Amino acid sequence: MKGFEKPIYVTKPFLPPIEEFAEELQEIWDTRVLTNNGPVLQRFTRQLSHYFQSDNVCLFANGTLALQIGLQGMGISGEVITTPFTFVATTHALFWNKIRPVFVDIEPDYYTLDPEKVEAAITPWTTAILAVHVFGYPANLHALADVARRHNLKLIYDAAHAFGVEVGGRSIAHFGDMSMFSFHATKLYHSLEGGLLNFQDSGLKGTFDYLKNFGFKSQVEVVMPGTNAKMNEMQALMGIHVLKYLDEIIEKGRQIDALYRERLAEVPGIHLTPPLPEDIRCNYAYMPIEVDEKEFGMSRDELYEKLKQYNIFARRYFYPLVCDFACYQSLSVNDPLTVAREVAECILTLPTYYELSLDAVHRICDIIRHICGE
Ligand code: T4K
């Protein structure tokens, strides 16, 4: 069976028509304002404020800095209970704030933090829960909120993957004390690079604005030791343009997801996540599958390598678990992380992006079926 002529990566950023973007570059060329809270960033902030129906939004250069600043601005310290099944940046943001990450297990269906495990790991030093809506699947929102409330902990969501996700008709940004969204190029929705915090306590807005801009209050006043985490005008302009296409991007993702599900449902040893409850509007940002070595006839790693021979570059998000990276191996982990370890060994995320044709999805599925000898 023939592979693809050109490589098919796990994702490919959506770009608006170049003429449309170029037209608006003129404003930036005219004003020569390239960064430092320029007019385009202000426009983008207003649009996102409207999108989230929230006054409490703050934009950053990227998602990692947004999360680092969010944690610092909220005064989180001590220990934070979090998931090992995520991109390293979730944990790094804790570490950069000198917070000790306490890893606990995930739930098997949607790979998000297990609230019972969270509760069991609380100590007198715990100040917050940092959960991840991994692959855009909402964490167990109500159970986590209940644990946080009963133990007086802050509930923070790494919603890097979850832009566009809604629960009961409301943006997922409205759950918890604070949510961070990543607008990195590899995300379903992007601004080249970028990050956003949405938070409940409006008193934090000023702090976040200071922290991302060196702590400047005026030209002659520095009120805190901030850093430089500002989003620039080009990023903001890209964000404005991609936002116009969000519904189309999500709709294409839905079609791709449905086709993969239809074509892979019958393949022995390939397991897909169960359908989400009706009240959740998914964003279809990722297409995770689990490979059962016995049933499929080869391991996830063998399939991952074989697909490369057909020019298909799937990814093993998120393997290894964060706690297994060299920089975190010295941390003691009390939870056996049974589910997370199993999932990390068998997960594979298949290509999905706006430009991926349904014919290409058919072909990827044909290749997977061919590889397993169906
Ligand atoms: N929390 C979570 C849960 C996250 O997943 C992330 C980021 C963060 C926090 C931090 O947010 P940011 O600070 O990044 O805003 C990618 C992304 O770089 C990273 O943003 C993302 N998560 C992570 C899940 O994926 P890599 O190392 O897999 O990226 P890379 O360069 O291998 O790209 C994947 C594929 O995408 C490539 O094979 C080709 C394609 N690609 C990539 C880029 C950058 C393009 O076609 N064009 C591009 O410009 O981490």
GROMACS .gro file of C-alpha atoms and ligand atoms in nm:
model
  424
    1MET     CA    1   0.000   0.000   0.000
    2LYS     CA    2   0.133   0.344  -0.098
    3GLY     CA    3   0.211   0.608   0.159
    4PHE     CA    4   0.154   0.983   0.129
    5GLU     CA    5   0.382   1.179  -0.105
    6LYS     CA    6   0.418   1.465   0.141
    7PRO     CA    7   0.449   1.419   0.517
    8ILE     CA    8   0.126   1.428   0.715
    9TYR     CA    9   0.202   1.570   1.059
   10VAL     CA   10  -0.013   1.545   1.366
   11THR     CA   11  -0.123   1.902   1.305
   12LYS     CA   12  -0.083   2.191   1.064
   13PRO     CA   13  -0.170   2.545   1.168
   14PHE     CA   14  -0.475   2.708   1.011
   15LEU     CA   15  -0.387   3.032   0.833
   16PRO     CA   16  -0.635   3.293   0.708
   17PRO     CA   17  -0.615   3.403   0.341
   18ILE     CA   18  -0.287   3.593   0.305
   19GLU     CA   19  -0.452   3.898   0.135
   20GLU     CA   20  -0.689   3.936   0.428
   21PHE     CA   21  -0.403   3.938   0.678
   22ALA     CA   22  -0.177   4.159   0.461
   23GLU     CA   23  -0.446   4.425   0.430
   24GLU     CA   24  -0.448   4.479   0.804
   25LEU     CA   25  -0.072   4.474   0.839
   26GLN     CA   26  -0.085   4.826   0.697
   27GLU     CA   27  -0.211   4.960   1.030
   28ILE     CA   28   0.096   4.818   1.203
   29TRP     CA   29   0.325   4.956   0.931
   30ASP     CA   30   0.161   5.299   0.961
   31THR     CA   31   0.166   5.328   1.338
   32ARG     CA   32   0.499   5.147   1.390
   33VAL     CA   33   0.353   5.018   1.715
   34LEU     CA   34   0.479   4.660   1.728
   35THR     CA   35   0.426   4.570   2.093
   36ASN     CA   36   0.367   4.705   2.448
   37ASN     CA   37  -0.012   4.699   2.462
   38GLY     CA   38  -0.068   4.845   2.116
   39PRO     CA   39  -0.405   4.909   1.949
   40VAL     CA   40  -0.429   4.565   1.784
   41LEU     CA   41  -0.370   4.387   2.116
   42GLN     CA   42  -0.633   4.608   2.277
   43ARG     CA   43  -0.879   4.520   1.999
   44PHE     CA   44  -0.799   4.149   2.036
   45THR     CA   45  -0.846   4.169   2.414
   46ARG     CA   46  -1.190   4.330   2.368
   47GLN     CA   47  -1.290   4.060   2.119
   48LEU     CA   48  -1.185   3.782   2.354
   49SER     CA   49  -1.354   3.950   2.645
   50HIS     CA   50  -1.672   3.946   2.438
   51TYR     CA   51  -1.609   3.587   2.326
   52PHE     CA   52  -1.566   3.464   2.684
   53GLN     CA   53  -1.836   3.700   2.818
   54SER     CA   54  -1.581   3.802   3.079
   55ASP     CA   55  -1.406   4.124   3.182
   56ASN     CA   56  -1.129   3.920   3.338
   57VAL     CA   57  -0.913   3.820   3.045
   58CYS     CA   58  -0.544   3.888   3.010
   59LEU     CA   59  -0.324   3.802   2.709
   60PHE     CA   60   0.036   3.682   2.718
   61ALA     CA   61   0.322   3.594   2.485
   62ASN     CA   62   0.252   3.222   2.530
   63GLY     CA   63   0.057   2.979   2.744
   64THR     CA   64   0.348   2.876   2.963
   65LEU     CA   65   0.418   3.232   3.075
   66ALA     CA   66   0.046   3.288   3.125
   67LEU     CA   67   0.029   2.992   3.363
   68GLN     CA   68   0.349   3.088   3.545
   69ILE     CA   69   0.221   3.440   3.599
   70GLY     CA   70  -0.127   3.319   3.688
   71LEU     CA   71   0.010   3.099   3.966
   72GLN     CA   72   0.239   3.372   4.092
   73GLY     CA   73  -0.028   3.641   4.080
   74MET     CA   74  -0.268   3.421   4.277
   75GLY     CA   75   0.000   3.360   4.539
   76ILE     CA   76  -0.006   2.982   4.501
   77SER     CA   77   0.269   2.813   4.705
   78GLY     CA   78   0.356   2.491   4.888
   79GLU     CA   79   0.212   2.185   4.712
   80VAL     CA   80  -0.021   2.167   4.415
   81ILE     CA   81  -0.196   1.846   4.312
   82THR     CA   82  -0.171   1.788   3.941
   83THR     CA   83  -0.164   1.534   3.659
   84PRO     CA   84   0.143   1.367   3.513
   85PHE     CA   85  -0.043   1.307   3.184
   86THR     CA   86   0.015   1.644   3.021
   87PHE     CA   87   0.266   1.853   2.831
   88VAL     CA   88   0.569   1.940   3.047
   89ALA     CA   89   0.476   2.308   3.059
   90THR     CA   90   0.197   2.239   3.311
   91THR     CA   91   0.450   2.114   3.565
   92HIS     CA   92   0.724   2.359   3.467
   93ALA     CA   93   0.490   2.647   3.553
   94LEU     CA   94   0.467   2.511   3.908
   95PHE     CA   95   0.837   2.453   3.934
   96TRP     CA   96   0.925   2.806   3.818
   97ASN     CA   97   0.712   2.928   4.111
   98LYS     CA   98   0.894   2.698   4.354
   99ILE     CA   99   0.574   2.500   4.406
  100ARG     CA  100   0.601   2.126   4.464
  101PRO     CA  101   0.398   1.927   4.208
  102VAL     CA  102   0.212   1.633   4.363
  103PHE     CA  103   0.120   1.391   4.085
  104VAL     CA  104  -0.194   1.181   4.112
  105ASP     CA  105  -0.369   0.947   3.872
  106ILE     CA  106  -0.613   1.019   3.592
  107GLU     CA  107  -0.951   0.870   3.500
  108PRO     CA  108  -0.948   0.612   3.220
  109ASP     CA  109  -1.215   0.751   2.984
  110TYR     CA  110  -1.094   1.106   2.915
  111TYR     CA  111  -0.750   1.103   3.081
  112THR     CA  112  -0.827   1.388   3.322
  113LEU     CA  113  -0.739   1.416   3.691
  114ASP     CA  114  -0.918   1.166   3.922
  115PRO     CA  115  -1.096   1.371   4.196
  116GLU     CA  116  -1.078   1.084   4.448
  117LYS     CA  117  -0.703   1.062   4.404
  118VAL     CA  118  -0.680   1.438   4.442
  119GLU     CA  119  -0.864   1.429   4.772
  120ALA     CA  120  -0.644   1.148   4.903
  121ALA     CA  121  -0.329   1.349   4.828
  122ILE     CA  122  -0.423   1.667   5.017
  123THR     CA  123  -0.181   1.766   5.294
  124PRO     CA  124  -0.158   2.076   5.516
  125TRP     CA  125   0.075   2.226   5.249
  126THR     CA  126  -0.168   2.186   4.959
  127THR     CA  127  -0.287   2.522   4.825
  128ALA     CA  128  -0.439   2.438   4.489
  129ILE     CA  129  -0.543   2.179   4.231
  130LEU     CA  130  -0.403   2.221   3.880
  131ALA     CA  131  -0.609   2.006   3.643
  132VAL     CA  132  -0.578   1.982   3.264
  133HIS     CA  133  -0.860   1.958   3.009
  134VAL     CA  134  -0.633   1.726   2.817
  135PHE     CA  135  -0.711   1.696   2.441
  136GLY     CA  136  -0.994   1.941   2.512
  137TYR     CA  137  -1.187   1.687   2.722
  138PRO     CA  138  -1.334   1.869   3.022
  139ALA     CA  139  -1.192   1.756   3.354
  140ASN     CA  140  -1.439   1.623   3.612
  141LEU     CA  141  -1.556   1.981   3.680
  142HIS     CA  142  -1.816   1.931   3.950
  143ALA     CA  143  -1.626   1.671   4.153
  144LEU     CA  144  -1.306   1.880   4.145
  145ALA     CA  145  -1.498   2.194   4.244
  146ASP     CA  146  -1.647   2.001   4.534
  147VAL     CA  147  -1.306   1.883   4.659
  148ALA     CA  148  -1.160   2.234   4.619
  149ARG     CA  149  -1.451   2.393   4.808
  150ARG     CA  150  -1.444   2.146   5.096
  151HIS     CA  151  -1.069   2.183   5.146
  152ASN     CA  152  -1.049   2.554   5.070
  153LEU     CA  153  -0.815   2.506   4.774
  154LYS     CA  154  -0.784   2.712   4.457
  155LEU     CA  155  -0.893   2.527   4.144
  156ILE     CA  156  -0.688   2.613   3.837
  157TYR     CA  157  -0.733   2.467   3.491
  158ASP     CA  158  -0.469   2.427   3.226
  159ALA     CA  159  -0.711   2.467   2.937
  160ALA     CA  160  -0.431   2.489   2.679
  161HIS     CA  161  -0.620   2.243   2.454
  162ALA     CA  162  -0.972   2.361   2.526
  163PHE     CA  163  -1.039   2.685   2.336
  164GLY     CA  164  -1.390   2.665   2.195
  165VAL     CA  165  -1.507   2.395   2.438
  166GLU     CA  166  -1.844   2.462   2.604
  167VAL     CA  167  -2.022   2.291   2.889
  168GLY     CA  168  -2.396   2.340   2.924
  169GLY     CA  169  -2.380   2.629   2.674
  170ARG     CA  170  -2.108   2.815   2.866
  171SER     CA  171  -1.741   2.842   2.783
  172ILE     CA  172  -1.526   2.606   2.984
  173ALA     CA  173  -1.332   2.917   3.092
  174HIS     CA  174  -1.600   2.984   3.353
  175PHE     CA  175  -1.515   2.682   3.566
  176GLY     CA  176  -1.261   2.701   3.847
  177ASP     CA  177  -1.078   3.008   3.976
  178MET     CA  178  -0.862   3.051   3.668
  179SER     CA  179  -0.810   2.889   3.327
  180MET     CA  180  -0.514   2.917   3.092
  181PHE     CA  181  -0.560   2.878   2.715
  182SER     CA  182  -0.266   2.833   2.478
  183PHE     CA  183  -0.273   3.000   2.137
  184HIS     CA  184   0.037   2.819   2.012
  185ALA     CA  185   0.066   2.749   1.638
  186THR     CA  186  -0.007   2.380   1.697
  187LYS     CA  187  -0.337   2.453   1.867
  188LEU     CA  188  -0.678   2.436   1.705
  189TYR     CA  189  -0.703   2.812   1.756
  190HIS     CA  190  -0.382   3.014   1.754
  191SER     CA  191  -0.216   3.355   1.741
  192LEU     CA  192   0.124   3.223   1.618
  193GLU     CA  193   0.218   3.192   1.984
  194GLY     CA  194   0.009   3.322   2.270
  195GLY     CA  195  -0.166   3.252   2.595
  196LEU     CA  196  -0.470   3.377   2.784
  197LEU     CA  197  -0.586   3.374   3.143
  198ASN     CA  198  -0.951   3.396   3.232
  199PHE     CA  199  -1.012   3.434   3.605
  200GLN     CA  200  -1.292   3.495   3.853
  201ASP     CA  201  -1.132   3.750   4.087
  202SER     CA  202  -1.127   4.084   3.905
  203GLY     CA  203  -0.875   4.209   4.162
  204LEU     CA  204  -0.610   3.999   3.989
  205LYS     CA  205  -0.626   4.187   3.659
  206GLY     CA  206  -0.389   4.464   3.767
  207THR     CA  207  -0.141   4.215   3.913
  208PHE     CA  208  -0.130   4.013   3.590
  209ASP     CA  209  -0.086   4.329   3.384
  210TYR     CA  210   0.206   4.437   3.603
  211LEU     CA  211   0.367   4.094   3.612
  212LYS     CA  212   0.371   4.061   3.232
  213ASN     CA  213   0.523   4.407   3.185
  214PHE     CA  214   0.822   4.424   3.423
  215GLY     CA  215   0.598   4.544   3.706
  216PHE     CA  216   0.563   4.894   3.554
  217LYS     CA  217   0.279   5.105   3.687
  218SER     CA  218   0.405   5.420   3.519
  219GLN     CA  219   0.732   5.522   3.355
  220VAL     CA  220   0.881   5.589   3.697
  221GLU     CA  221   0.707   5.330   3.914
  222VAL     CA  222   0.784   4.959   3.931
  223VAL     CA  223   0.549   4.795   4.181
  224MET     CA  224   0.661   4.432   4.156
  225PRO     CA  225   0.943   4.230   4.002
  226GLY     CA  226   0.761   4.138   3.684
  227THR     CA  227   0.888   3.975   3.370
  228ASN     CA  228   0.834   4.031   3.000
  229ALA     CA  229   0.542   3.817   2.887
  230LYS     CA  230   0.362   4.058   2.654
  231MET     CA  231   0.183   3.948   2.341
  232ASN     CA  232   0.295   4.152   2.039
  233GLU     CA  233   0.086   4.316   1.766
  234MET     CA  234   0.154   4.050   1.499
  235GLN     CA  235   0.036   3.777   1.732
  236ALA     CA  236  -0.275   3.975   1.819
  237LEU     CA  237  -0.351   4.037   1.451
  238MET     CA  238  -0.321   3.667   1.371
  239GLY     CA  239  -0.546   3.588   1.667
  240ILE     CA  240  -0.810   3.832   1.539
  241HIS     CA  241  -0.807   3.673   1.194
  242VAL     CA  242  -0.811   3.310   1.302
  243LEU     CA  243  -1.100   3.382   1.540
  244LYS     CA  244  -1.322   3.459   1.241
  245TYR     CA  245  -1.282   3.099   1.126
  246LEU     CA  246  -1.320   2.923   1.461
  247ASP     CA  247  -1.661   2.769   1.389
  248GLU     CA  248  -1.542   2.639   1.051
  249ILE     CA  249  -1.229   2.491   1.206
  250ILE     CA  250  -1.430   2.312   1.476
  251GLU     CA  251  -1.684   2.186   1.220
  252LYS     CA  252  -1.406   2.036   1.006
  253GLY     CA  253  -1.261   1.875   1.320
  254ARG     CA  254  -1.603   1.723   1.392
  255GLN     CA  255  -1.616   1.568   1.044
  256ILE     CA  256  -1.264   1.427   1.078
  257ASP     CA  257  -1.342   1.288   1.423
  258ALA     CA  258  -1.663   1.123   1.299
  259LEU     CA  259  -1.483   0.964   1.005
  260TYR     CA  260  -1.197   0.827   1.215
  261ARG     CA  261  -1.452   0.686   1.459
  262GLU     CA  262  -1.652   0.522   1.182
  263ARG     CA  263  -1.348   0.373   1.009
  264LEU     CA  264  -1.154   0.265   1.318
  265ALA     CA  265  -1.445   0.135   1.529
  266GLU     CA  266  -1.416  -0.214   1.387
  267VAL     CA  267  -1.037  -0.241   1.395
  268PRO     CA  268  -0.947  -0.492   1.668
  269GLY     CA  269  -0.720  -0.341   1.931
  270ILE     CA  270  -0.788   0.025   1.847
  271HIS     CA  271  -0.989   0.194   2.121
  272LEU     CA  272  -1.141   0.539   2.100
  273THR     CA  273  -1.268   0.768   2.375
  274PRO     CA  274  -1.641   0.723   2.448
  275PRO     CA  275  -1.879   0.985   2.305
  276LEU     CA  276  -1.894   1.294   2.528
  277PRO     CA  277  -2.213   1.381   2.718
  278GLU     CA  278  -2.463   1.583   2.510
  279ASP     CA  279  -2.411   1.906   2.703
  280ILE     CA  280  -2.044   1.928   2.602
  281ARG     CA  281  -1.945   2.107   2.285
  282CYS     CA  282  -1.614   1.948   2.192
  283ASN     CA  283  -1.344   2.128   1.989
  284TYR     CA  284  -1.198   1.814   1.824
  285ALA     CA  285  -0.846   1.948   1.870
  286TYR     CA  286  -0.682   1.605   1.901
  287MET     CA  287  -0.759   1.251   1.783
  288PRO     CA  288  -0.628   1.015   2.052
  289ILE     CA  289  -0.650   0.638   2.006
  290GLU     CA  290  -0.536   0.360   2.238
  291VAL     CA  291  -0.353   0.064   2.087
  292ASP     CA  292  -0.404  -0.269   2.261
  293GLU     CA  293  -0.093  -0.464   2.167
  294LYS     CA  294  -0.248  -0.810   2.208
  295GLU     CA  295  -0.562  -0.739   2.006
  296PHE     CA  296  -0.397  -0.518   1.745
  297GLY     CA  297  -0.101  -0.746   1.692
  298MET     CA  298   0.166  -0.486   1.752
  299SER     CA  299   0.254  -0.227   2.013
  300ARG     CA  300   0.172   0.144   1.998
  301ASP     CA  301   0.541   0.216   1.935
  302GLU     CA  302   0.554  -0.029   1.645
  303LEU     CA  303   0.245   0.129   1.490
  304TYR     CA  304   0.394   0.477   1.543
  305GLU     CA  305   0.715   0.371   1.363
  306LYS     CA  306   0.529   0.188   1.083
  307LEU     CA  307   0.312   0.491   1.013
  308LYS     CA  308   0.626   0.695   0.952
  309GLN     CA  309   0.710   0.461   0.661
  310TYR     CA  310   0.385   0.582   0.504
  311ASN     CA  311   0.480   0.947   0.572
  312ILE     CA  312   0.232   0.976   0.860
  313PHE     CA  313   0.376   1.141   1.171
  314ALA     CA  314   0.140   1.066   1.457
  315ARG     CA  315   0.253   1.168   1.806
  316ARG     CA  316   0.270   0.991   2.141
  317TYR     CA  317   0.106   1.270   2.340
  318PHE     CA  318   0.168   1.236   2.638
  319TYR     CA  319   0.447   0.987   2.674
  320PRO     CA  320   0.655   0.970   2.886
  321LEU     CA  321   0.461   1.092   3.188
  322VAL     CA  322   0.596   1.424   3.315
  323CYS     CA  323   0.712   1.266   3.642
  324ASP     CA  324   0.939   1.035   3.442
  325PHE     CA  325   1.138   1.314   3.276
  326ALA     CA  326   1.489   1.344   3.418
  327CYS     CA  327   1.422   1.684   3.575
  328TYR     CA  328   1.132   1.549   3.786
  329GLN     CA  329   1.253   1.198   3.867
  330SER     CA  330   1.381   1.300   4.209
  331LEU     CA  331   1.030   1.400   4.323
  332SER     CA  332   0.865   1.135   4.536
  333VAL     CA  333   0.535   1.018   4.387
  334ASN     CA  334   0.308   0.832   4.630
  335ASP     CA  335   0.026   0.752   4.389
  336PRO     CA  336   0.105   0.444   4.175
  337LEU     CA  337  -0.039   0.629   3.872
  338THR     CA  338  -0.176   0.300   3.743
  339VAL     CA  339  -0.410   0.445   3.481
  340ALA     CA  340  -0.173   0.720   3.369
  341ARG     CA  341   0.107   0.466   3.317
  342GLU     CA  342  -0.118   0.236   3.115
  343VAL     CA  343  -0.248   0.519   2.900
  344ALA     CA  344   0.099   0.667   2.837
  345GLU     CA  345   0.212   0.329   2.702
  346CYS     CA  346  -0.072   0.285   2.453
  347ILE     CA  347  -0.184   0.634   2.345
  348LEU     CA  348  -0.128   0.771   1.997
  349THR     CA  349  -0.267   1.096   1.859
  350LEU     CA  350  -0.352   1.082   1.490
  351PRO     CA  351  -0.335   1.375   1.247
  352THR     CA  352  -0.627   1.614   1.259
  353TYR     CA  353  -0.636   1.969   1.126
  354TYR     CA  354  -0.848   2.197   0.910
  355GLU     CA  355  -0.664   2.131   0.584
  356LEU     CA  356  -0.664   1.753   0.624
  357SER     CA  357  -0.905   1.620   0.361
  358LEU     CA  358  -1.157   1.350   0.441
  359ASP     CA  359  -0.995   1.146   0.162
  360ALA     CA  360  -0.665   1.168   0.352
  361VAL     CA  361  -0.840   1.048   0.670
  362HIS     CA  362  -0.982   0.751   0.474
  363ARG     CA  363  -0.632   0.676   0.353
  364ILE     CA  364  -0.479   0.697   0.703
  365CYS     CA  365  -0.746   0.451   0.822
  366ASP     CA  366  -0.680   0.222   0.524
  367ILE     CA  367  -0.309   0.226   0.609
  368ILE     CA  368  -0.376   0.145   0.977
  369ARG     CA  369  -0.603  -0.145   0.873
  370HIS     CA  370  -0.343  -0.263   0.622
  371ILE     CA  371  -0.065  -0.248   0.887
  372CYS     CA  372  -0.263  -0.464   1.126
  373GLY     CA  373  -0.323  -0.712   0.845
  374GLU     CA  374  -0.701  -0.672   0.827
  375T4K     N1  375  -0.019   2.306   2.880
  375T4K     C1  376  -0.050   2.210   2.791
  375T4K     C2  377  -0.142   2.102   2.831
  375T4K     C3  378   0.005   2.215   2.662
  375T4K     O1  379  -0.023   2.116   2.572
  375T4K     C4  380   0.091   2.321   2.626
  375T4K     C5  381   0.151   2.326   2.495
  375T4K     C6  382   0.118   2.421   2.723
  375T4K     C7  383   0.060   2.409   2.850
  375T4K     C8  384   0.207   2.537   2.695
  375T4K     O2  385   0.148   2.628   2.605
  375T4K     P1  386   0.246   2.718   2.510
  375T4K     O3  387   0.346   2.781   2.600
  375T4K     O4  388   0.309   2.627   2.408
  375T4K     O5  389   0.153   2.818   2.451
  375T4K     C9  390   0.364   2.122   2.080
  375T4K    C10  391   0.353   2.269   2.110
  375T4K     O6  392   0.476   2.337   2.092
  375T4K    C11  393   0.300   2.299   2.247
  375T4K     O7  394   0.250   2.430   2.242
  375T4K    C12  395   0.185   2.207   2.283
  375T4K     N2  396   0.139   2.225   2.417
  375T4K    C13  397   0.227   2.062   2.265
  375T4K    C14  398   0.115   1.966   2.296
  375T4K     O8  399   0.262   2.042   2.130
  375T4K     P2  400   0.570   1.974   2.022
  375T4K     O9  401   0.707   1.968   2.077
  375T4K    O10  402   0.495   1.849   2.003
  375T4K    O11  403   0.565   2.061   1.887
  375T4K     P3  404   0.624   2.031   1.743
  375T4K    O12  405   0.710   2.146   1.707
  375T4K    O13  406   0.683   1.895   1.738
  375T4K    O14  407   0.495   2.039   1.652
  375T4K    C15  408   0.407   1.930   1.630
  375T4K    C16  409   0.376   1.923   1.480
  375T4K    O15  410   0.306   2.037   1.439
  375T4K    C17  411   0.500   1.918   1.392
  375T4K    O16  412   0.531   1.786   1.367
  375T4K    C18  413   0.460   1.990   1.266
  375T4K    C19  414   0.345   2.079   1.309
  375T4K     N3  415   0.383   2.221   1.313
  375T4K    C20  416   0.442   2.272   1.426
  375T4K    C21  417   0.476   2.405   1.431
  375T4K    C22  418   0.541   2.463   1.555
  375T4K    C23  419   0.358   2.301   1.203
  375T4K    O17  420   0.308   2.251   1.100
  375T4K     N4  421   0.390   2.433   1.210
  375T4K    C24  422   0.448   2.490   1.319
  375T4K    O18  423   0.474   2.611   1.321
  375T4K    O19  424   0.487   2.070   2.120
   0.00000   0.00000   0.00000
